[in-house]
PDB file of C-alpha atoms in Angstrom:
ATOM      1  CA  UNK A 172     122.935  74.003  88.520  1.00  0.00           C
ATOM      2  CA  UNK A 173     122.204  75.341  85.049  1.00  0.00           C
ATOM      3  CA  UNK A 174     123.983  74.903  81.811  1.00  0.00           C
ATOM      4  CA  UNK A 175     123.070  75.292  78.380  1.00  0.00           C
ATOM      5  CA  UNK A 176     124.694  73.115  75.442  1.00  0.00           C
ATOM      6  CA  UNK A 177     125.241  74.249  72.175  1.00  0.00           C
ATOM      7  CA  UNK A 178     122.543  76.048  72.228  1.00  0.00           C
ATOM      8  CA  UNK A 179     121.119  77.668  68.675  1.00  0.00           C
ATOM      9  CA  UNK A 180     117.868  79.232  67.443  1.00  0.00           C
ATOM     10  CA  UNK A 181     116.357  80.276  64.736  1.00  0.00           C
ATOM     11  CA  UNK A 182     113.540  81.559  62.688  1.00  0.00           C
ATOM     12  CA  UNK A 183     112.353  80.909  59.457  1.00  0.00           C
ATOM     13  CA  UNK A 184     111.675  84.324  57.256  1.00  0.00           C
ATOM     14  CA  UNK A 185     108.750  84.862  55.238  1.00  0.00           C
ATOM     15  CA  UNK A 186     110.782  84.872  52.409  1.00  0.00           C
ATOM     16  CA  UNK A 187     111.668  81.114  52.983  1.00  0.00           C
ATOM     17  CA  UNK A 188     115.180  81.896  54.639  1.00  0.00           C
ATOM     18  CA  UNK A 189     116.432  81.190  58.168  1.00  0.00           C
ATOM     19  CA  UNK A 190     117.179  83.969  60.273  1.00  0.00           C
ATOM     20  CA  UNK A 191     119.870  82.390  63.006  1.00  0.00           C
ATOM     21  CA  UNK A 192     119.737  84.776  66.191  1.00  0.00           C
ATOM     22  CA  UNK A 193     121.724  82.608  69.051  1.00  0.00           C
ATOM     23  CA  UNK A 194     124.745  80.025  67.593  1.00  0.00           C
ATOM     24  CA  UNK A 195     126.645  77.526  69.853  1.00  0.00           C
ATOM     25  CA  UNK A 196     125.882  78.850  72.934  1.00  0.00           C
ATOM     26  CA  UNK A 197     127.947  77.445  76.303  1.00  0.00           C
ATOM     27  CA  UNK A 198     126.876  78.235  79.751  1.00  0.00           C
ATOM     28  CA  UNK A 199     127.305  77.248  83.411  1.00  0.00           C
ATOM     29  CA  UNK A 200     125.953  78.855  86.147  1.00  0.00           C
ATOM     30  CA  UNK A 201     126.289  77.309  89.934  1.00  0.00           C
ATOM     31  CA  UNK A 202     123.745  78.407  92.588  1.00  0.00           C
ATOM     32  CA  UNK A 203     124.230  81.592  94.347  1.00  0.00           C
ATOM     33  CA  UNK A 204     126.477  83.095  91.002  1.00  0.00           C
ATOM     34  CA  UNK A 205     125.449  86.176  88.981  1.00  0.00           C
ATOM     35  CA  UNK A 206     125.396  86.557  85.725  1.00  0.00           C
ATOM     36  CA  UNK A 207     125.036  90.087  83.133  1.00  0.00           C
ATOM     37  CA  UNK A 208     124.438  89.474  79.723  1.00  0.00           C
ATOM     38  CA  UNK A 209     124.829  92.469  77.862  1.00  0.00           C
ATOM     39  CA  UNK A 210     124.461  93.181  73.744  1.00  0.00           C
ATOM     40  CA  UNK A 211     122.544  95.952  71.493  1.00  0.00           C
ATOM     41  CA  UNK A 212     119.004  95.856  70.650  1.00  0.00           C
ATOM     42  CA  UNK A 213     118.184  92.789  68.623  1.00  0.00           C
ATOM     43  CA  UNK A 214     121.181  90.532  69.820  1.00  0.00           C
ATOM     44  CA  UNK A 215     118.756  88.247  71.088  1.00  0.00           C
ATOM     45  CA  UNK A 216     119.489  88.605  74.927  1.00  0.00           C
ATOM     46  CA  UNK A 217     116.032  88.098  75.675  1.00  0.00           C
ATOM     47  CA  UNK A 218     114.902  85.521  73.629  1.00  0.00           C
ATOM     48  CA  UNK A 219     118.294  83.764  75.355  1.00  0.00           C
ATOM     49  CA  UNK A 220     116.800  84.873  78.652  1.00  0.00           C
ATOM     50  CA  UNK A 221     113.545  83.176  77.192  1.00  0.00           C
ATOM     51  CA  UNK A 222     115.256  79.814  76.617  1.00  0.00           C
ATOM     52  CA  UNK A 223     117.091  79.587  79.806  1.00  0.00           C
ATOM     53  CA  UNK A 224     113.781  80.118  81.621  1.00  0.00           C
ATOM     54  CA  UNK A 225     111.548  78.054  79.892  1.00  0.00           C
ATOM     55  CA  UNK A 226     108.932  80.260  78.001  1.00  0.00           C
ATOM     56  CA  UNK A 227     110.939  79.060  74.489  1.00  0.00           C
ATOM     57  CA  UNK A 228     112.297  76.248  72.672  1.00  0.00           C
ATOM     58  CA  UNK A 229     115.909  76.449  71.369  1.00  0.00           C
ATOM     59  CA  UNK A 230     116.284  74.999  67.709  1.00  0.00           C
ATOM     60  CA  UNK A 231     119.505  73.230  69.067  1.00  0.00           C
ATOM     61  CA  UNK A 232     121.169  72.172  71.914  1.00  0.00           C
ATOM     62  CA  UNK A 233     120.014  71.199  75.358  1.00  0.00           C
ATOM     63  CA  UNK A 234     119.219  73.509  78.575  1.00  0.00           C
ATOM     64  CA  UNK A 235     119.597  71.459  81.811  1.00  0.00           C
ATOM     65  CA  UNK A 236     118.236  72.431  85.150  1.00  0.00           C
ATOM     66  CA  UNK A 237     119.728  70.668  88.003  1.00  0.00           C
ATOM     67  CA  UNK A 238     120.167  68.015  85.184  1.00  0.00           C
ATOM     68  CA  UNK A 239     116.979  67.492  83.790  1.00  0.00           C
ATOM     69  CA  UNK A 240     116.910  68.215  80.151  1.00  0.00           C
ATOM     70  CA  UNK A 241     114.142  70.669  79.798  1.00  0.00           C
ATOM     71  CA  UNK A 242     113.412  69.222  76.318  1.00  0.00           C
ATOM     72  CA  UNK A 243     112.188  65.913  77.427  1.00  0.00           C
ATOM     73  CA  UNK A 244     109.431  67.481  79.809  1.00  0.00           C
ATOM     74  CA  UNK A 245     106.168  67.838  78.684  1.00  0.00           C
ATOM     75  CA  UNK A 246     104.274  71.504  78.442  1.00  0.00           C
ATOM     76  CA  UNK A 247     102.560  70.840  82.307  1.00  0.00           C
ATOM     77  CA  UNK A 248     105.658  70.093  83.127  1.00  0.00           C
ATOM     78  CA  UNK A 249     107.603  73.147  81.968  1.00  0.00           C
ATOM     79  CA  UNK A 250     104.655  75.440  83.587  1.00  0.00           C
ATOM     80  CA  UNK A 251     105.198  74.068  87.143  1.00  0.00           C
ATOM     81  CA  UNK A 252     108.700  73.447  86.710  1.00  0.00           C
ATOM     82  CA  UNK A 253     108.757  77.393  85.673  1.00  0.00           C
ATOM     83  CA  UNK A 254     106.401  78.395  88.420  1.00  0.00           C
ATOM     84  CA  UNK A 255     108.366  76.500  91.138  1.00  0.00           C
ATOM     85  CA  UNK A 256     112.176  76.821  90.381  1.00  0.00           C
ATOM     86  CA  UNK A 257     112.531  79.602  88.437  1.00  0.00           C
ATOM     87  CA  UNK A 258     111.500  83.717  88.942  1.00  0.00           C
ATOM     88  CA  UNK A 259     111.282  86.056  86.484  1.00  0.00           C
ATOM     89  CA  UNK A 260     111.708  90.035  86.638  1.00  0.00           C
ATOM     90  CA  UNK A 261     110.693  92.254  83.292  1.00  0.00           C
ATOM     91  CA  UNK A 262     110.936  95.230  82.379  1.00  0.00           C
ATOM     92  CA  UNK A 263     107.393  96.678  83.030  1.00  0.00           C
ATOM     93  CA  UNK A 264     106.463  95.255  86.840  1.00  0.00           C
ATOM     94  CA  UNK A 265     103.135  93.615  85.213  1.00  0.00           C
ATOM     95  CA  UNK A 266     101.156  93.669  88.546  1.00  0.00           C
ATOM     96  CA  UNK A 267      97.439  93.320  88.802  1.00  0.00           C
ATOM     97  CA  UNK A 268      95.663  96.601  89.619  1.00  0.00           C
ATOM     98  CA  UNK A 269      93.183  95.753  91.576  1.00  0.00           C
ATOM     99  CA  UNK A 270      94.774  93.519  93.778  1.00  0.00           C
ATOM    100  CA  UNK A 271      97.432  94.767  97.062  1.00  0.00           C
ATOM    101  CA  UNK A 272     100.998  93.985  96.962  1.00  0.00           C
ATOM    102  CA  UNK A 273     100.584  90.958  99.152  1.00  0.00           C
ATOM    103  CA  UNK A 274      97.871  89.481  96.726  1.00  0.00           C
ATOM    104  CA  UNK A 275     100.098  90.307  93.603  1.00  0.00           C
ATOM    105  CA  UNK A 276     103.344  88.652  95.829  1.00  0.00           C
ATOM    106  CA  UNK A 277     101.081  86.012  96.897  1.00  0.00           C
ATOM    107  CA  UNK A 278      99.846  85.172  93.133  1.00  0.00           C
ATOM    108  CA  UNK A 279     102.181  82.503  92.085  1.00  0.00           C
ATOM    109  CA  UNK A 280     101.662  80.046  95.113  1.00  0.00           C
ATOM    110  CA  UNK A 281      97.901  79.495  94.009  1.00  0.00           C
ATOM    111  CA  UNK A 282      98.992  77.497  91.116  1.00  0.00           C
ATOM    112  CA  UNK A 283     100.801  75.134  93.922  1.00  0.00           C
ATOM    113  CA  UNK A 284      99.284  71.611  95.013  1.00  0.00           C
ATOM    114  CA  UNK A 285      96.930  73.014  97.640  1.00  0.00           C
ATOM    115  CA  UNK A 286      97.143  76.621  96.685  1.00  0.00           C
ATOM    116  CA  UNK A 287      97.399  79.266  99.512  1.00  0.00           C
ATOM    117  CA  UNK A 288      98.873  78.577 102.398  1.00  0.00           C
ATOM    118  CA  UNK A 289      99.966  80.677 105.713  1.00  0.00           C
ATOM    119  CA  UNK A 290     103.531  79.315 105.602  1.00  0.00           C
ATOM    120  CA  UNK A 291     104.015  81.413 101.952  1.00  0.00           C
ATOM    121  CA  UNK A 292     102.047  84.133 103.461  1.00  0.00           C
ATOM    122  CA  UNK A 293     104.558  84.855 106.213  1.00  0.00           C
ATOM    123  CA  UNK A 294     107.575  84.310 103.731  1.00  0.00           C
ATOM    124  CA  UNK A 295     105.833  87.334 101.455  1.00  0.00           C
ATOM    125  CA  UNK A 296     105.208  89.036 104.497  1.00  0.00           C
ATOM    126  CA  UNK A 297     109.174  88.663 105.495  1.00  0.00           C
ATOM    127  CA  UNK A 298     110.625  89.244 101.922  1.00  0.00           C
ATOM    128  CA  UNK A 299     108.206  92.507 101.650  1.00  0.00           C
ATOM    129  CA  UNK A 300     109.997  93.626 105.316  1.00  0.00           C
ATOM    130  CA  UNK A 301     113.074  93.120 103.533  1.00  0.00           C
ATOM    131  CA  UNK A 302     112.592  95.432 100.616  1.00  0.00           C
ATOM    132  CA  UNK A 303     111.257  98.154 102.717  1.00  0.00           C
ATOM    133  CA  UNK A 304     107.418  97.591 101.649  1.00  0.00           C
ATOM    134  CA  UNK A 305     105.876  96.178 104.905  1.00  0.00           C
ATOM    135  CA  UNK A 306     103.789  99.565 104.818  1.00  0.00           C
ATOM    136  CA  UNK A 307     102.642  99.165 101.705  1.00  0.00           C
ATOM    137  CA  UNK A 308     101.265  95.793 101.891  1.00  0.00           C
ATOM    138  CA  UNK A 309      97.612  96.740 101.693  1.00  0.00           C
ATOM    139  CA  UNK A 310      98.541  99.234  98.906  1.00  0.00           C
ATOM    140  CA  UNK A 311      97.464  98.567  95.302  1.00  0.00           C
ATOM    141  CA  UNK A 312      99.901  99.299  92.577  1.00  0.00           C
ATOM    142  CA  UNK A 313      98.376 102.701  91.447  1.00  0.00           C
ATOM    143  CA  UNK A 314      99.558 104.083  94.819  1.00  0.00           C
ATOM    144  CA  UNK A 315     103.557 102.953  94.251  1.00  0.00           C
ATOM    145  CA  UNK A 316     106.520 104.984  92.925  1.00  0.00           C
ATOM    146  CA  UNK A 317     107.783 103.056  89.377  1.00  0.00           C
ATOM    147  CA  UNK A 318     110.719 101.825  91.743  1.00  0.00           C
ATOM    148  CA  UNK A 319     107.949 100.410  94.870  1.00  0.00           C
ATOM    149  CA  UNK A 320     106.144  98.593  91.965  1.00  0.00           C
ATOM    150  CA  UNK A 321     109.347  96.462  90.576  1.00  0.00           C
ATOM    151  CA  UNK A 322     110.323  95.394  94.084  1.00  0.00           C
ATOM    152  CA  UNK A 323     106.695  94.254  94.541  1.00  0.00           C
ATOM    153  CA  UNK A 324     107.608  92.113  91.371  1.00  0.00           C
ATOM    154  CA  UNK A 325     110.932  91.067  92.506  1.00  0.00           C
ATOM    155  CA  UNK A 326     109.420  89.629  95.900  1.00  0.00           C
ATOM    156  CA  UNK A 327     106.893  87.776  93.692  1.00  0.00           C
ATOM    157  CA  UNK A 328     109.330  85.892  91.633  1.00  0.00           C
ATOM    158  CA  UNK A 329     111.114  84.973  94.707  1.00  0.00           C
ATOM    159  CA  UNK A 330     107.548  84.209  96.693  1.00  0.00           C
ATOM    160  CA  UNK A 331     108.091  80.568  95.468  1.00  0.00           C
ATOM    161  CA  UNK A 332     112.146  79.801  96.692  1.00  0.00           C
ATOM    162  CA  UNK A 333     113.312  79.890  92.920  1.00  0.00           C
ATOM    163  CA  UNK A 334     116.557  78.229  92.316  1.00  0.00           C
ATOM    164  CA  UNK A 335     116.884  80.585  89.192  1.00  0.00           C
ATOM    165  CA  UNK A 336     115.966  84.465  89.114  1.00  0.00           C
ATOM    166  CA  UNK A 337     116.171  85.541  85.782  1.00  0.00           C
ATOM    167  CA  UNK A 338     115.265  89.275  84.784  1.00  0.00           C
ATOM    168  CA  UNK A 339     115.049  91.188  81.761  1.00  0.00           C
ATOM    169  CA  UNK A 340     115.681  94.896  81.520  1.00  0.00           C
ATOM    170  CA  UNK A 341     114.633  94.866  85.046  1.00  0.00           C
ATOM    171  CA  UNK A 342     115.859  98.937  85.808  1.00  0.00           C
ATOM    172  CA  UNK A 343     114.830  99.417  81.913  1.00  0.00           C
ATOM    173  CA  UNK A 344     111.729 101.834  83.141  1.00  0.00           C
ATOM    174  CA  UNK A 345     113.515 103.495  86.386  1.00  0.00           C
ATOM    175  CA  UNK A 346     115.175 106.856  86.933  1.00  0.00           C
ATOM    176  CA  UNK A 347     119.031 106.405  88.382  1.00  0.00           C
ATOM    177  CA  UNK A 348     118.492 105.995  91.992  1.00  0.00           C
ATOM    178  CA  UNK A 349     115.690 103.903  91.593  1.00  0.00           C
ATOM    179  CA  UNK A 350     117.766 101.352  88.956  1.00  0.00           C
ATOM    180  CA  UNK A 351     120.414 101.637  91.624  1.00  0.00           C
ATOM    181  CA  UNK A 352     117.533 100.492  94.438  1.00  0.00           C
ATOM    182  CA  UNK A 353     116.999  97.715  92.180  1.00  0.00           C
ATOM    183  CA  UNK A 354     120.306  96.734  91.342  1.00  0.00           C
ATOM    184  CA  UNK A 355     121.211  96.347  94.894  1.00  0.00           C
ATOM    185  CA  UNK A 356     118.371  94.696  95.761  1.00  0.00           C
ATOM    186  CA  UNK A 357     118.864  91.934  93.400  1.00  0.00           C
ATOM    187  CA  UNK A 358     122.752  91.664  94.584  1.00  0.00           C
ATOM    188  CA  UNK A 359     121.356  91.536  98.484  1.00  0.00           C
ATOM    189  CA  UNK A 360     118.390  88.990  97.590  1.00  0.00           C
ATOM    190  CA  UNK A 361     121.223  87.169  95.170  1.00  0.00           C
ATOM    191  CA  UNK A 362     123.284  86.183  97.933  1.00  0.00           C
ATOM    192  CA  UNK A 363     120.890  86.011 100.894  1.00  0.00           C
ATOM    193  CA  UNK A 364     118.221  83.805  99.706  1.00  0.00           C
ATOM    194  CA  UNK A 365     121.448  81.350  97.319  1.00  0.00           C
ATOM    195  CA  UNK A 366     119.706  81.983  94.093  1.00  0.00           C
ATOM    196  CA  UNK A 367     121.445  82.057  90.776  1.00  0.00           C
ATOM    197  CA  UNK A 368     120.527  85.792  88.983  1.00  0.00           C
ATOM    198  CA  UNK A 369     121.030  86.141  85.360  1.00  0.00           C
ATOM    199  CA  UNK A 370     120.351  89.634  84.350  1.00  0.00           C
ATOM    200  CA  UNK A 371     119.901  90.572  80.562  1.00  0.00           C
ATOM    201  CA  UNK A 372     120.749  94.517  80.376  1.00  0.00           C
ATOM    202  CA  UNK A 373     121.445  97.269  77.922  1.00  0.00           C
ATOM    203  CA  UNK A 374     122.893  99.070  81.606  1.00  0.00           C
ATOM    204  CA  UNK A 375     126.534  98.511  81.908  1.00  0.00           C
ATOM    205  CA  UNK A 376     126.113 100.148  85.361  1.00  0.00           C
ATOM    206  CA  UNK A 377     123.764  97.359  85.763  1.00  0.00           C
ATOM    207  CA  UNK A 378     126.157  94.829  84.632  1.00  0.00           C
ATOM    208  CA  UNK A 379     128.650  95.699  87.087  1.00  0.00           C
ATOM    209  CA  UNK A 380     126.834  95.203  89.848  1.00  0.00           C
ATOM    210  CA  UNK A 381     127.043  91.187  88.696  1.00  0.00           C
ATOM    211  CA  UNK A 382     129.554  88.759  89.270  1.00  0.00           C
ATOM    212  CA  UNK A 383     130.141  88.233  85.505  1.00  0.00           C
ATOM    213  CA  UNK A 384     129.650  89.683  82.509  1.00  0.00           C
ATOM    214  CA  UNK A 385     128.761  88.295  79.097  1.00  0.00           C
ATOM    215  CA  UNK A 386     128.422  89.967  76.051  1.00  0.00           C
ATOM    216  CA  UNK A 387     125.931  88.376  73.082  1.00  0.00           C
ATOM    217  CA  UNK A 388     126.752  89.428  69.713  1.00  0.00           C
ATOM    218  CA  UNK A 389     125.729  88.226  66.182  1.00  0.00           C
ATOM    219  CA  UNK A 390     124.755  85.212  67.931  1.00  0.00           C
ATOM    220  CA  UNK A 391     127.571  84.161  70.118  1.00  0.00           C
ATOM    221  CA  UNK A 392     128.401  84.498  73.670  1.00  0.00           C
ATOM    222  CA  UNK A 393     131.548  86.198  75.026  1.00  0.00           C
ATOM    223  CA  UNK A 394     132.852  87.086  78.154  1.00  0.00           C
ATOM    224  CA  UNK A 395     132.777  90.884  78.450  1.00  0.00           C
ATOM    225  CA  UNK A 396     133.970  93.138  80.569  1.00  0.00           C
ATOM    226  CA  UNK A 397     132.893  93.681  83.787  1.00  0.00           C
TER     227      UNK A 397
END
């Protein structure tokens, strides 16, 4: 469903080097798999994350979805392609204020052909039952728990039937129980709804949760232990 080629990238310094942050990077990963990608600060893990999904370039290689070669689509292309296969989770929930949780989970089906329409509202309705936030729906972020406000944000990258979930950090900001919430919520939703999960985590606990676990260091990808 996804695999990256050779993939490399890397950034020029100001002092006219090149800074090289991923190198020769090989992936595969089938629908309905899970995937931890684990490293220390500065290993590039997200700007991997940012390749695989979409919102980068790599300076090598090729990244192929379902096996189009995201290289040879055009920038309106990536956008829809991003808003309509893949869902992202980060860090910080980034939901709008002053709208509820069903207008913040409802968000990314107005950039759809035809915007809005009841059959998405009923699926955020359903996926918002699932996570235990049915009750909250009319709620507006201000009024969550840290731990309410990222499964808000993991219903809204899965609002749009995402073959790819990919999150960042995604229990980064959350006390224990409410990273463990998370972590099982993304295993459940994983398996339930058949949609790949790559997870890029300093949280070995995290990691463990996943069906397998990569390590990226000094720009290579290893398996790691899980």
């Amino acid at each position: 469903m996804l695999k990256l080629e050779h993939i490399s990238k890397s950034y020029a310094l100001p002092s006219g080097q090149t800074e090289c942050v991923l190198s020769d990077i090989d992936l595969g990963v089938e629908k309905g798999e899970s995937v931890a990608i684990v490293g220390p600060s500065g290993s590039g893990k997200s700007t991997l994350l940012n390749i695989i999904g979409a919102l980068d370039r790599p300076s090598g290689g090729k990244v192929l979805l379902d096996g189009t070669d995201l290289a040879e689509l055009t920038d309106a292309r990536l956008a829809e392609l991003r808003n309509g296969q893949i869902g992202f989770i980060f860090q910080l929930h980034h939901l709008l204020s002053q709208c509820t949780v069903l207008e913040n989970v409802l968000i990314p089906t107005l950039a759809r052909k035809g915007g809005l329409d009841e059959a998405a509202e009923q699926r955020a309705i359903g996926l918002l039952e699932r996570v235990g936030l049915i009750d909250h729906r009319d709620h507006r972020p201000g009024e969550l728990s840290g731990g309410q406000m990222q499964r808000v944000a993991v219903v809204r990258a899965l609002i749009n039937e995402p073959k790819l979930l990919l999150a960042d950090e995604p229990t980064g900001s959350l006390d224990r129980q409410a990273a463990e919430n998370i972590a099982e919520l993304l295993v459940e939703l994983n398996r339930s709804e058949g949609v790949a999960l790559i997870v890029v985590t300093h949280s070995m606990r995290l990691a463990g949760y996943m069906g397998k676990v990569l390590e990226l260091s000094d720009g290579f990808l290893r398996e790691g232990r899980s």
